[in-house]
Amino acid sequence: MSNSSPAKPFDREAKRRLAVIRHVEEVTGNVAMSCRHFGISRQAYYIWYRRCQAEGVEGLRTQR
């Protein structure tokens, strides 16, 4: 058993980012369409997507 503390719950923005990524993967299969649906830029989507690929869902947390 590790000595690390339990994972913190996701903040609202991290949940939204995950919802956008899942919408692309599970609903539309189309980045541009999902970005329009959520009112975000494709650039923002790809930043979140790359962070999620590199760090897992923990990468979607708000950076401080």
PDBQT receptor file of N, H, CA, C and O in Angstrom, charges set to zero:
ATOM      1  N   MET A   1       0.846  -1.184   0.000  1.00  0.00    +0.000 N 
ATOM      2  CA  MET A   1       0.000   0.000   0.000  1.00  0.00    +0.000 C 
ATOM      3  C   MET A   1       0.887   1.241   0.000  1.00  0.00    +0.000 C 
ATOM      4  O   MET A   1       1.873   1.305   0.734  1.00  0.00    +0.000 OA
ATOM      5  N   SER A   2       0.533   2.231  -0.828  1.00  0.00    +0.000 N 
ATOM      6  H   SER A   2      -0.268   2.180  -1.425  1.00  0.00    +0.000 HD
ATOM      7  CA  SER A   2       1.356   3.430  -0.932  1.00  0.00    +0.000 C 
ATOM      8  C   SER A   2       0.970   4.442   0.135  1.00  0.00    +0.000 C 
ATOM      9  O   SER A   2      -0.112   4.379   0.719  1.00  0.00    +0.000 OA
ATOM     10  N   ASN A   3       1.871   5.366   0.369  1.00  0.00    +0.000 N 
ATOM     11  H   ASN A   3       2.750   5.417  -0.106  1.00  0.00    +0.000 HD
ATOM     12  CA  ASN A   3       1.647   6.406   1.372  1.00  0.00    +0.000 C 
ATOM     13  C   ASN A   3       1.056   7.665   0.771  1.00  0.00    +0.000 C 
ATOM     14  O   ASN A   3       0.903   8.667   1.470  1.00  0.00    +0.000 OA
ATOM     15  N   SER A   4       0.720   7.634  -0.505  1.00  0.00    +0.000 N 
ATOM     16  H   SER A   4       0.844   6.820  -1.072  1.00  0.00    +0.000 HD
ATOM     17  CA  SER A   4       0.187   8.838  -1.142  1.00  0.00    +0.000 C 
ATOM     18  C   SER A   4      -1.240   9.096  -0.668  1.00  0.00    +0.000 C 
ATOM     19  O   SER A   4      -1.967   8.179  -0.285  1.00  0.00    +0.000 OA
ATOM     20  N   SER A   5      -1.616  10.374  -0.707  1.00  0.00    +0.000 N 
ATOM     21  H   SER A   5      -1.025  11.118  -1.019  1.00  0.00    +0.000 HD
ATOM     22  CA  SER A   5      -2.965  10.742  -0.292  1.00  0.00    +0.000 C 
ATOM     23  C   SER A   5      -3.961  10.347  -1.376  1.00  0.00    +0.000 C 
ATOM     24  O   SER A   5      -3.588  10.195  -2.539  1.00  0.00    +0.000 OA
ATOM     25  N   PRO A   6      -5.217  10.181  -1.000  1.00  0.00    +0.000 N 
ATOM     26  CA  PRO A   6      -6.219   9.809  -2.009  1.00  0.00    +0.000 C 
ATOM     27  C   PRO A   6      -6.361  10.905  -3.062  1.00  0.00    +0.000 C 
ATOM     28  O   PRO A   6      -6.094  12.076  -2.794  1.00  0.00    +0.000 OA
ATOM     29  N   ALA A   7      -6.778  10.515  -4.248  1.00  0.00    +0.000 N 
ATOM     30  H   ALA A   7      -6.995   9.564  -4.466  1.00  0.00    +0.000 HD
ATOM     31  CA  ALA A   7      -6.929  11.469  -5.349  1.00  0.00    +0.000 C 
ATOM     32  C   ALA A   7      -7.984  12.516  -5.001  1.00  0.00    +0.000 C 
ATOM     33  O   ALA A   7      -9.032  12.212  -4.431  1.00  0.00    +0.000 OA
ATOM     34  N   LYS A   8      -7.673  13.747  -5.358  1.00  0.00    +0.000 N 
ATOM     35  H   LYS A   8      -6.822  13.994  -5.821  1.00  0.00    +0.000 HD
ATOM     36  CA  LYS A   8      -8.639  14.829  -5.142  1.00  0.00    +0.000 C 
ATOM     37  C   LYS A   8      -9.742  14.718  -6.179  1.00  0.00    +0.000 C 
ATOM     38  O   LYS A   8      -9.489  14.273  -7.299  1.00  0.00    +0.000 OA
ATOM     39  N   PRO A   9     -10.963  15.113  -5.831  1.00  0.00    +0.000 N 
ATOM     40  CA  PRO A   9     -12.031  15.086  -6.842  1.00  0.00    +0.000 C 
ATOM     41  C   PRO A   9     -11.754  16.122  -7.932  1.00  0.00    +0.000 C 
ATOM     42  O   PRO A   9     -11.081  17.126  -7.698  1.00  0.00    +0.000 OA
ATOM     43  N   PHE A  10     -12.278  15.862  -9.110  1.00  0.00    +0.000 N 
ATOM     44  H   PHE A  10     -12.824  15.046  -9.301  1.00  0.00    +0.000 HD
ATOM     45  CA  PHE A  10     -12.100  16.795 -10.222  1.00  0.00    +0.000 C 
ATOM     46  C   PHE A  10     -12.825  18.091  -9.964  1.00  0.00    +0.000 C 
ATOM     47  O   PHE A  10     -13.909  18.103  -9.381  1.00  0.00    +0.000 OA
ATOM     48  N   ASP A  11     -12.222  19.193 -10.402  1.00  0.00    +0.000 N 
ATOM     49  H   ASP A  11     -11.342  19.184 -10.876  1.00  0.00    +0.000 HD
ATOM     50  CA  ASP A  11     -12.909  20.469 -10.348  1.00  0.00    +0.000 C 
ATOM     51  C   ASP A  11     -13.903  20.541 -11.516  1.00  0.00    +0.000 C 
ATOM     52  O   ASP A  11     -13.868  19.708 -12.422  1.00  0.00    +0.000 OA
ATOM     53  N   ARG A  12     -14.752  21.503 -11.486  1.00  0.00    +0.000 N 
ATOM     54  H   ARG A  12     -14.781  22.180 -10.751  1.00  0.00    +0.000 HD
ATOM     55  CA  ARG A  12     -15.803  21.633 -12.501  1.00  0.00    +0.000 C 
ATOM     56  C   ARG A  12     -15.224  21.731 -13.910  1.00  0.00    +0.000 C 
ATOM     57  O   ARG A  12     -15.740  21.120 -14.846  1.00  0.00    +0.000 OA
ATOM     58  N   GLU A  13     -14.156  22.498 -14.050  1.00  0.00    +0.000 N 
ATOM     59  H   GLU A  13     -13.736  22.994 -13.290  1.00  0.00    +0.000 HD
ATOM     60  CA  GLU A  13     -13.555  22.695 -15.371  1.00  0.00    +0.000 C 
ATOM     61  C   GLU A  13     -12.941  21.401 -15.900  1.00  0.00    +0.000 C 
ATOM     62  O   GLU A  13     -13.032  21.127 -17.096  1.00  0.00    +0.000 OA
ATOM     63  N   ALA A  14     -12.322  20.608 -15.039  1.00  0.00    +0.000 N 
ATOM     64  H   ALA A  14     -12.249  20.831 -14.067  1.00  0.00    +0.000 HD
ATOM     65  CA  ALA A  14     -11.755  19.325 -15.470  1.00  0.00    +0.000 C 
ATOM     66  C   ALA A  14     -12.858  18.386 -15.949  1.00  0.00    +0.000 C 
ATOM     67  O   ALA A  14     -12.679  17.669 -16.934  1.00  0.00    +0.000 OA
ATOM     68  N   LYS A  15     -13.994  18.387 -15.260  1.00  0.00    +0.000 N 
ATOM     69  H   LYS A  15     -14.140  18.969 -14.460  1.00  0.00    +0.000 HD
ATOM     70  CA  LYS A  15     -15.129  17.555 -15.686  1.00  0.00    +0.000 C 
ATOM     71  C   LYS A  15     -15.633  18.002 -17.052  1.00  0.00    +0.000 C 
ATOM     72  O   LYS A  15     -15.968  17.171 -17.896  1.00  0.00    +0.000 OA
ATOM     73  N   ARG A  16     -15.688  19.308 -17.268  1.00  0.00    +0.000 N 
ATOM     74  H   ARG A  16     -15.416  19.983 -16.581  1.00  0.00    +0.000 HD
ATOM     75  CA  ARG A  16     -16.145  19.837 -18.559  1.00  0.00    +0.000 C 
ATOM     76  C   ARG A  16     -15.179  19.432 -19.671  1.00  0.00    +0.000 C 
ATOM     77  O   ARG A  16     -15.605  19.021 -20.750  1.00  0.00    +0.000 OA
ATOM     78  N   ARG A  17     -13.890  19.549 -19.406  1.00  0.00    +0.000 N 
ATOM     79  H   ARG A  17     -13.544  19.883 -18.529  1.00  0.00    +0.000 HD
ATOM     80  CA  ARG A  17     -12.892  19.175 -20.407  1.00  0.00    +0.000 C 
ATOM     81  C   ARG A  17     -13.011  17.704 -20.777  1.00  0.00    +0.000 C 
ATOM     82  O   ARG A  17     -12.922  17.346 -21.951  1.00  0.00    +0.000 OA
ATOM     83  N   LEU A  18     -13.213  16.850 -19.773  1.00  0.00    +0.000 N 
ATOM     84  H   LEU A  18     -13.285  17.141 -18.819  1.00  0.00    +0.000 HD
ATOM     85  CA  LEU A  18     -13.383  15.428 -20.037  1.00  0.00    +0.000 C 
ATOM     86  C   LEU A  18     -14.664  15.179 -20.835  1.00  0.00    +0.000 C 
ATOM     87  O   LEU A  18     -14.683  14.324 -21.721  1.00  0.00    +0.000 OA
ATOM     88  N   ALA A  19     -15.725  15.913 -20.532  1.00  0.00    +0.000 N 
ATOM     89  H   ALA A  19     -15.710  16.607 -19.813  1.00  0.00    +0.000 HD
ATOM     90  CA  ALA A  19     -16.974  15.771 -21.274  1.00  0.00    +0.000 C 
ATOM     91  C   ALA A  19     -16.796  16.130 -22.739  1.00  0.00    +0.000 C 
ATOM     92  O   ALA A  19     -17.359  15.467 -23.611  1.00  0.00    +0.000 OA
ATOM     93  N   VAL A  20     -16.023  17.167 -23.021  1.00  0.00    +0.000 N 
ATOM     94  H   VAL A  20     -15.565  17.705 -22.313  1.00  0.00    +0.000 HD
ATOM     95  CA  VAL A  20     -15.778  17.570 -24.408  1.00  0.00    +0.000 C 
ATOM     96  C   VAL A  20     -15.017  16.469 -25.144  1.00  0.00    +0.000 C 
ATOM     97  O   VAL A  20     -15.384  16.100 -26.259  1.00  0.00    +0.000 OA
ATOM     98  N   ILE A  21     -13.965  15.948 -24.526  1.00  0.00    +0.000 N 
ATOM     99  H   ILE A  21     -13.667  16.248 -23.620  1.00  0.00    +0.000 HD
ATOM    100  CA  ILE A  21     -13.178  14.888 -25.153  1.00  0.00    +0.000 C 
ATOM    101  C   ILE A  21     -14.035  13.654 -25.397  1.00  0.00    +0.000 C 
ATOM    102  O   ILE A  21     -13.958  13.044 -26.463  1.00  0.00    +0.000 OA
ATOM    103  N   ARG A  22     -14.845  13.286 -24.419  1.00  0.00    +0.000 N 
ATOM    104  H   ARG A  22     -14.908  13.782 -23.553  1.00  0.00    +0.000 HD
ATOM    105  CA  ARG A  22     -15.722  12.119 -24.581  1.00  0.00    +0.000 C 
ATOM    106  C   ARG A  22     -16.773  12.357 -25.658  1.00  0.00    +0.000 C 
ATOM    107  O   ARG A  22     -17.126  11.435 -26.393  1.00  0.00    +0.000 OA
ATOM    108  N   HIS A  23     -17.275  13.583 -25.758  1.00  0.00    +0.000 N 
ATOM    109  H   HIS A  23     -16.988  14.332 -25.161  1.00  0.00    +0.000 HD
ATOM    110  CA  HIS A  23     -18.266  13.904 -26.782  1.00  0.00    +0.000 C 
ATOM    111  C   HIS A  23     -17.691  13.659 -28.172  1.00  0.00    +0.000 C 
ATOM    112  O   HIS A  23     -18.361  13.105 -29.043  1.00  0.00    +0.000 OA
ATOM    113  N   VAL A  24     -16.450  14.075 -28.370  1.00  0.00    +0.000 N 
ATOM    114  H   VAL A  24     -15.905  14.525 -27.662  1.00  0.00    +0.000 HD
ATOM    115  CA  VAL A  24     -15.795  13.835 -29.661  1.00  0.00    +0.000 C 
ATOM    116  C   VAL A  24     -15.663  12.336 -29.907  1.00  0.00    +0.000 C 
ATOM    117  O   VAL A  24     -15.999  11.845 -30.985  1.00  0.00    +0.000 OA
ATOM    118  N   GLU A  25     -15.176  11.615 -28.909  1.00  0.00    +0.000 N 
ATOM    119  H   GLU A  25     -14.904  12.013 -28.033  1.00  0.00    +0.000 HD
ATOM    120  CA  GLU A  25     -14.892  10.193 -29.082  1.00  0.00    +0.000 C 
ATOM    121  C   GLU A  25     -16.149   9.330 -29.184  1.00  0.00    +0.000 C 
ATOM    122  O   GLU A  25     -16.175   8.369 -29.951  1.00  0.00    +0.000 OA
ATOM    123  N   GLU A  26     -17.193   9.664 -28.416  1.00  0.00    +0.000 N 
ATOM    124  H   GLU A  26     -17.171  10.445 -27.793  1.00  0.00    +0.000 HD
ATOM    125  CA  GLU A  26     -18.343   8.778 -28.297  1.00  0.00    +0.000 C 
ATOM    126  C   GLU A  26     -19.592   9.242 -29.040  1.00  0.00    +0.000 C 
ATOM    127  O   GLU A  26     -20.468   8.433 -29.347  1.00  0.00    +0.000 OA
ATOM    128  N   VAL A  27     -19.678  10.531 -29.330  1.00  0.00    +0.000 N 
ATOM    129  H   VAL A  27     -18.967  11.188 -29.081  1.00  0.00    +0.000 HD
ATOM    130  CA  VAL A  27     -20.921  11.040 -29.930  1.00  0.00    +0.000 C 
ATOM    131  C   VAL A  27     -20.713  11.443 -31.385  1.00  0.00    +0.000 C 
ATOM    132  O   VAL A  27     -21.303  10.848 -32.286  1.00  0.00    +0.000 OA
ATOM    133  N   THR A  28     -19.885  12.440 -31.613  1.00  0.00    +0.000 N 
ATOM    134  H   THR A  28     -19.406  12.923 -30.881  1.00  0.00    +0.000 HD
ATOM    135  CA  THR A  28     -19.799  12.980 -32.974  1.00  0.00    +0.000 C 
ATOM    136  C   THR A  28     -18.659  12.402 -33.794  1.00  0.00    +0.000 C 
ATOM    137  O   THR A  28     -18.793  12.224 -35.005  1.00  0.00    +0.000 OA
ATOM    138  N   GLY A  29     -17.542  12.109 -33.150  1.00  0.00    +0.000 N 
ATOM    139  H   GLY A  29     -17.433  12.254 -32.167  1.00  0.00    +0.000 HD
ATOM    140  CA  GLY A  29     -16.349  11.717 -33.897  1.00  0.00    +0.000 C 
ATOM    141  C   GLY A  29     -15.768  12.884 -34.679  1.00  0.00    +0.000 C 
ATOM    142  O   GLY A  29     -14.907  12.691 -35.538  1.00  0.00    +0.000 OA
ATOM    143  N   ASN A  30     -16.234  14.091 -34.387  1.00  0.00    +0.000 N 
ATOM    144  H   ASN A  30     -16.933  14.247 -33.690  1.00  0.00    +0.000 HD
ATOM    145  CA  ASN A  30     -15.855  15.276 -35.144  1.00  0.00    +0.000 C 
ATOM    146  C   ASN A  30     -15.479  16.396 -34.176  1.00  0.00    +0.000 C 
ATOM    147  O   ASN A  30     -16.324  16.895 -33.434  1.00  0.00    +0.000 OA
ATOM    148  N   VAL A  31     -14.204  16.785 -34.192  1.00  0.00    +0.000 N 
ATOM    149  H   VAL A  31     -13.518  16.380 -34.795  1.00  0.00    +0.000 HD
ATOM    150  CA  VAL A  31     -13.711  17.793 -33.258  1.00  0.00    +0.000 C 
ATOM    151  C   VAL A  31     -14.396  19.139 -33.469  1.00  0.00    +0.000 C 
ATOM    152  O   VAL A  31     -14.868  19.749 -32.509  1.00  0.00    +0.000 OA
ATOM    153  N   ALA A  32     -14.455  19.607 -34.707  1.00  0.00    +0.000 N 
ATOM    154  H   ALA A  32     -14.072  19.112 -35.487  1.00  0.00    +0.000 HD
ATOM    155  CA  ALA A  32     -15.033  20.926 -34.980  1.00  0.00    +0.000 C 
ATOM    156  C   ALA A  32     -16.491  21.009 -34.528  1.00  0.00    +0.000 C 
ATOM    157  O   ALA A  32     -16.910  22.006 -33.939  1.00  0.00    +0.000 OA
ATOM    158  N   MET A  33     -17.252  19.965 -34.804  1.00  0.00    +0.000 N 
ATOM    159  H   MET A  33     -16.912  19.155 -35.282  1.00  0.00    +0.000 HD
ATOM    160  CA  MET A  33     -18.669  19.961 -34.424  1.00  0.00    +0.000 C 
ATOM    161  C   MET A  33     -18.832  19.985 -32.899  1.00  0.00    +0.000 C 
ATOM    162  O   MET A  33     -19.674  20.715 -32.375  1.00  0.00    +0.000 OA
ATOM    163  N   SER A  34     -18.039  19.201 -32.203  1.00  0.00    +0.000 N 
ATOM    164  H   SER A  34     -17.355  18.609 -32.629  1.00  0.00    +0.000 HD
ATOM    165  CA  SER A  34     -18.126  19.174 -30.747  1.00  0.00    +0.000 C 
ATOM    166  C   SER A  34     -17.683  20.503 -30.148  1.00  0.00    +0.000 C 
ATOM    167  O   SER A  34     -18.278  20.975 -29.178  1.00  0.00    +0.000 OA
ATOM    168  N   CYS A  35     -16.649  21.108 -30.715  1.00  0.00    +0.000 N 
ATOM    169  H   CYS A  35     -16.166  20.724 -31.503  1.00  0.00    +0.000 HD
ATOM    170  CA  CYS A  35     -16.193  22.401 -30.212  1.00  0.00    +0.000 C 
ATOM    171  C   CYS A  35     -17.257  23.470 -30.384  1.00  0.00    +0.000 C 
ATOM    172  O   CYS A  35     -17.460  24.295 -29.494  1.00  0.00    +0.000 OA
ATOM    173  N   ARG A  36     -17.931  23.462 -31.513  1.00  0.00    +0.000 N 
ATOM    174  H   ARG A  36     -17.767  22.792 -32.236  1.00  0.00    +0.000 HD
ATOM    175  CA  ARG A  36     -19.042  24.410 -31.703  1.00  0.00    +0.000 C 
ATOM    176  C   ARG A  36     -20.138  24.150 -30.680  1.00  0.00    +0.000 C 
ATOM    177  O   ARG A  36     -20.694  25.090 -30.112  1.00  0.00    +0.000 OA
ATOM    178  N   HIS A  37     -20.453  22.876 -30.440  1.00  0.00    +0.000 N 
ATOM    179  H   HIS A  37     -20.002  22.112 -30.901  1.00  0.00    +0.000 HD
ATOM    180  CA  HIS A  37     -21.497  22.501 -29.488  1.00  0.00    +0.000 C 
ATOM    181  C   HIS A  37     -21.188  23.044 -28.088  1.00  0.00    +0.000 C 
ATOM    182  O   HIS A  37     -22.078  23.545 -27.400  1.00  0.00    +0.000 OA
ATOM    183  N   PHE A  38     -19.916  22.941 -27.674  1.00  0.00    +0.000 N 
ATOM    184  H   PHE A  38     -19.194  22.535 -28.233  1.00  0.00    +0.000 HD
ATOM    185  CA  PHE A  38     -19.521  23.375 -26.338  1.00  0.00    +0.000 C 
ATOM    186  C   PHE A  38     -19.053  24.825 -26.284  1.00  0.00    +0.000 C 
ATOM    187  O   PHE A  38     -18.804  25.350 -25.199  1.00  0.00    +0.000 OA
ATOM    188  N   GLY A  39     -18.929  25.478 -27.435  1.00  0.00    +0.000 N 
ATOM    189  H   GLY A  39     -19.131  25.051 -28.317  1.00  0.00    +0.000 HD
ATOM    190  CA  GLY A  39     -18.518  26.875 -27.469  1.00  0.00    +0.000 C 
ATOM    191  C   GLY A  39     -17.058  27.086 -27.121  1.00  0.00    +0.000 C 
ATOM    192  O   GLY A  39     -16.712  28.061 -26.455  1.00  0.00    +0.000 OA
ATOM    193  N   ILE A  40     -16.188  26.170 -27.571  1.00  0.00    +0.000 N 
ATOM    194  H   ILE A  40     -16.469  25.378 -28.113  1.00  0.00    +0.000 HD
ATOM    195  CA  ILE A  40     -14.757  26.308 -27.320  1.00  0.00    +0.000 C 
ATOM    196  C   ILE A  40     -14.014  26.284 -28.648  1.00  0.00    +0.000 C 
ATOM    197  O   ILE A  40     -14.571  25.896 -29.676  1.00  0.00    +0.000 OA
ATOM    198  N   SER A  41     -12.758  26.699 -28.618  1.00  0.00    +0.000 N 
ATOM    199  H   SER A  41     -12.306  27.014 -27.783  1.00  0.00    +0.000 HD
ATOM    200  CA  SER A  41     -11.952  26.668 -29.834  1.00  0.00    +0.000 C 
ATOM    201  C   SER A  41     -11.356  25.274 -30.027  1.00  0.00    +0.000 C 
ATOM    202  O   SER A  41     -11.196  24.512 -29.073  1.00  0.00    +0.000 OA
ATOM    203  N   ARG A  42     -11.036  24.962 -31.267  1.00  0.00    +0.000 N 
ATOM    204  H   ARG A  42     -11.166  25.581 -32.041  1.00  0.00    +0.000 HD
ATOM    205  CA  ARG A  42     -10.355  23.692 -31.532  1.00  0.00    +0.000 C 
ATOM    206  C   ARG A  42      -8.970  23.693 -30.890  1.00  0.00    +0.000 C 
ATOM    207  O   ARG A  42      -8.489  22.646 -30.457  1.00  0.00    +0.000 OA
ATOM    208  N   GLN A  43      -8.328  24.855 -30.825  1.00  0.00    +0.000 N 
ATOM    209  H   GLN A  43      -8.718  25.705 -31.177  1.00  0.00    +0.000 HD
ATOM    210  CA  GLN A  43      -7.018  24.948 -30.196  1.00  0.00    +0.000 C 
ATOM    211  C   GLN A  43      -7.098  24.531 -28.723  1.00  0.00    +0.000 C 
ATOM    212  O   GLN A  43      -6.248  23.785 -28.238  1.00  0.00    +0.000 OA
ATOM    213  N   ALA A  44      -8.120  25.015 -28.021  1.00  0.00    +0.000 N 
ATOM    214  H   ALA A  44      -8.811  25.621 -28.415  1.00  0.00    +0.000 HD
ATOM    215  CA  ALA A  44      -8.302  24.629 -26.613  1.00  0.00    +0.000 C 
ATOM    216  C   ALA A  44      -8.529  23.124 -26.503  1.00  0.00    +0.000 C 
ATOM    217  O   ALA A  44      -7.950  22.469 -25.637  1.00  0.00    +0.000 OA
ATOM    218  N   TYR A  45      -9.369  22.576 -27.378  1.00  0.00    +0.000 N 
ATOM    219  H   TYR A  45      -9.839  23.108 -28.082  1.00  0.00    +0.000 HD
ATOM    220  CA  TYR A  45      -9.620  21.141 -27.368  1.00  0.00    +0.000 C 
ATOM    221  C   TYR A  45      -8.320  20.363 -27.498  1.00  0.00    +0.000 C 
ATOM    222  O   TYR A  45      -8.072  19.438 -26.724  1.00  0.00    +0.000 OA
ATOM    223  N   TYR A  46      -7.491  20.726 -28.465  1.00  0.00    +0.000 N 
ATOM    224  H   TYR A  46      -7.693  21.477 -29.094  1.00  0.00    +0.000 HD
ATOM    225  CA  TYR A  46      -6.266  19.964 -28.699  1.00  0.00    +0.000 C 
ATOM    226  C   TYR A  46      -5.261  20.112 -27.564  1.00  0.00    +0.000 C 
ATOM    227  O   TYR A  46      -4.493  19.185 -27.303  1.00  0.00    +0.000 OA
ATOM    228  N   ILE A  47      -5.249  21.246 -26.890  1.00  0.00    +0.000 N 
ATOM    229  H   ILE A  47      -5.873  21.999 -27.101  1.00  0.00    +0.000 HD
ATOM    230  CA  ILE A  47      -4.405  21.398 -25.700  1.00  0.00    +0.000 C 
ATOM    231  C   ILE A  47      -4.856  20.395 -24.639  1.00  0.00    +0.000 C 
ATOM    232  O   ILE A  47      -4.037  19.676 -24.066  1.00  0.00    +0.000 OA
ATOM    233  N   TRP A  48      -6.166  20.353 -24.382  1.00  0.00    +0.000 N 
ATOM    234  H   TRP A  48      -6.831  20.937 -24.848  1.00  0.00    +0.000 HD
ATOM    235  CA  TRP A  48      -6.703  19.428 -23.384  1.00  0.00    +0.000 C 
ATOM    236  C   TRP A  48      -6.477  17.983 -23.794  1.00  0.00    +0.000 C 
ATOM    237  O   TRP A  48      -6.103  17.142 -22.976  1.00  0.00    +0.000 OA
ATOM    238  N   TYR A  49      -6.709  17.704 -25.077  1.00  0.00    +0.000 N 
ATOM    239  H   TYR A  49      -7.013  18.387 -25.741  1.00  0.00    +0.000 HD
ATOM    240  CA  TYR A  49      -6.554  16.335 -25.586  1.00  0.00    +0.000 C 
ATOM    241  C   TYR A  49      -5.113  15.854 -25.428  1.00  0.00    +0.000 C 
ATOM    242  O   TYR A  49      -4.881  14.730 -24.984  1.00  0.00    +0.000 OA
ATOM    243  N   ARG A  50      -4.146  16.696 -25.789  1.00  0.00    +0.000 N 
ATOM    244  H   ARG A  50      -4.334  17.610 -26.150  1.00  0.00    +0.000 HD
ATOM    245  CA  ARG A  50      -2.735  16.309 -25.662  1.00  0.00    +0.000 C 
ATOM    246  C   ARG A  50      -2.347  16.101 -24.197  1.00  0.00    +0.000 C 
ATOM    247  O   ARG A  50      -1.611  15.171 -23.868  1.00  0.00    +0.000 OA
ATOM    248  N   ARG A  51      -2.849  16.976 -23.321  1.00  0.00    +0.000 N 
ATOM    249  H   ARG A  51      -3.447  17.732 -23.588  1.00  0.00    +0.000 HD
ATOM    250  CA  ARG A  51      -2.566  16.799 -21.893  1.00  0.00    +0.000 C 
ATOM    251  C   ARG A  51      -3.170  15.504 -21.377  1.00  0.00    +0.000 C 
ATOM    252  O   ARG A  51      -2.551  14.808 -20.572  1.00  0.00    +0.000 OA
ATOM    253  N   CYS A  52      -4.361  15.177 -21.825  1.00  0.00    +0.000 N 
ATOM    254  H   CYS A  52      -4.865  15.742 -22.479  1.00  0.00    +0.000 HD
ATOM    255  CA  CYS A  52      -5.021  13.939 -21.414  1.00  0.00    +0.000 C 
ATOM    256  C   CYS A  52      -4.248  12.728 -21.925  1.00  0.00    +0.000 C 
ATOM    257  O   CYS A  52      -4.106  11.736 -21.210  1.00  0.00    +0.000 OA
ATOM    258  N   GLN A  53      -3.750  12.800 -23.148  1.00  0.00    +0.000 N 
ATOM    259  H   GLN A  53      -3.865  13.605 -23.730  1.00  0.00    +0.000 HD
ATOM    260  CA  GLN A  53      -2.959  11.702 -23.710  1.00  0.00    +0.000 C 
ATOM    261  C   GLN A  53      -1.656  11.512 -22.931  1.00  0.00    +0.000 C 
ATOM    262  O   GLN A  53      -1.238  10.380 -22.683  1.00  0.00    +0.000 OA
ATOM    263  N   ALA A  54      -1.023  12.605 -22.550  1.00  0.00    +0.000 N 
ATOM    264  H   ALA A  54      -1.362  13.524 -22.751  1.00  0.00    +0.000 HD
ATOM    265  CA  ALA A  54       0.274  12.538 -21.878  1.00  0.00    +0.000 C 
ATOM    266  C   ALA A  54       0.165  12.165 -20.398  1.00  0.00    +0.000 C 
ATOM    267  O   ALA A  54       0.986  11.405 -19.884  1.00  0.00    +0.000 OA
ATOM    268  N   GLU A  55      -0.855  12.703 -19.713  1.00  0.00    +0.000 N 
ATOM    269  H   GLU A  55      -1.522  13.321 -20.130  1.00  0.00    +0.000 HD
ATOM    270  CA  GLU A  55      -0.937  12.573 -18.262  1.00  0.00    +0.000 C 
ATOM    271  C   GLU A  55      -2.164  11.808 -17.782  1.00  0.00    +0.000 C 
ATOM    272  O   GLU A  55      -2.344  11.628 -16.578  1.00  0.00    +0.000 OA
ATOM    273  N   GLY A  56      -3.001  11.358 -18.694  1.00  0.00    +0.000 N 
ATOM    274  H   GLY A  56      -2.854  11.504 -19.672  1.00  0.00    +0.000 HD
ATOM    275  CA  GLY A  56      -4.258  10.743 -18.287  1.00  0.00    +0.000 C 
ATOM    276  C   GLY A  56      -5.253  11.819 -17.861  1.00  0.00    +0.000 C 
ATOM    277  O   GLY A  56      -5.015  13.009 -18.072  1.00  0.00    +0.000 OA
ATOM    278  N   VAL A  57      -6.346  11.409 -17.273  1.00  0.00    +0.000 N 
ATOM    279  H   VAL A  57      -6.539  10.443 -17.101  1.00  0.00    +0.000 HD
ATOM    280  CA  VAL A  57      -7.373  12.385 -16.903  1.00  0.00    +0.000 C 
ATOM    281  C   VAL A  57      -6.876  13.391 -15.873  1.00  0.00    +0.000 C 
ATOM    282  O   VAL A  57      -7.445  14.475 -15.746  1.00  0.00    +0.000 OA
ATOM    283  N   GLU A  58      -5.824  13.045 -15.137  1.00  0.00    +0.000 N 
ATOM    284  H   GLU A  58      -5.362  12.164 -15.241  1.00  0.00    +0.000 HD
ATOM    285  CA  GLU A  58      -5.257  14.001 -14.174  1.00  0.00    +0.000 C 
ATOM    286  C   GLU A  58      -4.733  15.253 -14.882  1.00  0.00    +0.000 C 
ATOM    287  O   GLU A  58      -4.677  16.325 -14.280  1.00  0.00    +0.000 OA
ATOM    288  N   GLY A  59      -4.350  15.124 -16.146  1.00  0.00    +0.000 N 
ATOM    289  H   GLY A  59      -4.395  14.253 -16.635  1.00  0.00    +0.000 HD
ATOM    290  CA  GLY A  59      -3.864  16.262 -16.910  1.00  0.00    +0.000 C 
ATOM    291  C   GLY A  59      -4.924  17.286 -17.232  1.00  0.00    +0.000 C 
ATOM    292  O   GLY A  59      -4.613  18.387 -17.686  1.00  0.00    +0.000 OA
ATOM    293  N   LEU A  60      -6.188  16.932 -16.998  1.00  0.00    +0.000 N 
ATOM    294  H   LEU A  60      -6.441  16.038 -16.628  1.00  0.00    +0.000 HD
ATOM    295  CA  LEU A  60      -7.283  17.849 -17.288  1.00  0.00    +0.000 C 
ATOM    296  C   LEU A  60      -7.586  18.799 -16.136  1.00  0.00    +0.000 C 
ATOM    297  O   LEU A  60      -8.383  19.726 -16.282  1.00  0.00    +0.000 OA
ATOM    298  N   ARG A  61      -6.958  18.570 -15.010  1.00  0.00    +0.000 N 
ATOM    299  H   ARG A  61      -6.311  17.817 -14.892  1.00  0.00    +0.000 HD
ATOM    300  CA  ARG A  61      -7.177  19.466 -13.853  1.00  0.00    +0.000 C 
ATOM    301  C   ARG A  61      -6.701  20.878 -14.212  1.00  0.00    +0.000 C 
ATOM    302  O   ARG A  61      -5.821  21.052 -15.056  1.00  0.00    +0.000 OA
ATOM    303  N   THR A  62      -7.285  21.863 -13.570  1.00  0.00    +0.000 N 
ATOM    304  H   THR A  62      -7.999  21.722 -12.884  1.00  0.00    +0.000 HD
ATOM    305  CA  THR A  62      -6.881  23.250 -13.761  1.00  0.00    +0.000 C 
ATOM    306  C   THR A  62      -5.432  23.403 -13.319  1.00  0.00    +0.000 C 
ATOM    307  O   THR A  62      -5.065  23.029 -12.206  1.00  0.00    +0.000 OA
ATOM    308  N   GLN A  63      -4.613  23.961 -14.212  1.00  0.00    +0.000 N 
ATOM    309  H   GLN A  63      -4.911  24.265 -15.117  1.00  0.00    +0.000 HD
ATOM    310  CA  GLN A  63      -3.196  24.170 -13.932  1.00  0.00    +0.000 C 
ATOM    311  C   GLN A  63      -3.021  25.401 -13.059  1.00  0.00    +0.000 C 
ATOM    312  O   GLN A  63      -3.624  26.440 -13.329  1.00  0.00    +0.000 OA
ATOM    313  N   ARG A  64      -2.215  25.302 -12.029  1.00  0.00    +0.000 N 
ATOM    314  H   ARG A  64      -1.725  24.459 -11.810  1.00  0.00    +0.000 HD
ATOM    315  CA  ARG A  64      -1.982  26.458 -11.146  1.00  0.00    +0.000 C 
ATOM    316  C   ARG A  64      -0.532  26.753 -11.049  1.00  0.00    +0.000 C 
ATOM    317  O   ARG A  64      -0.138  27.689 -10.352  1.00  0.00    +0.000 OA
TER     318      ARG A  64
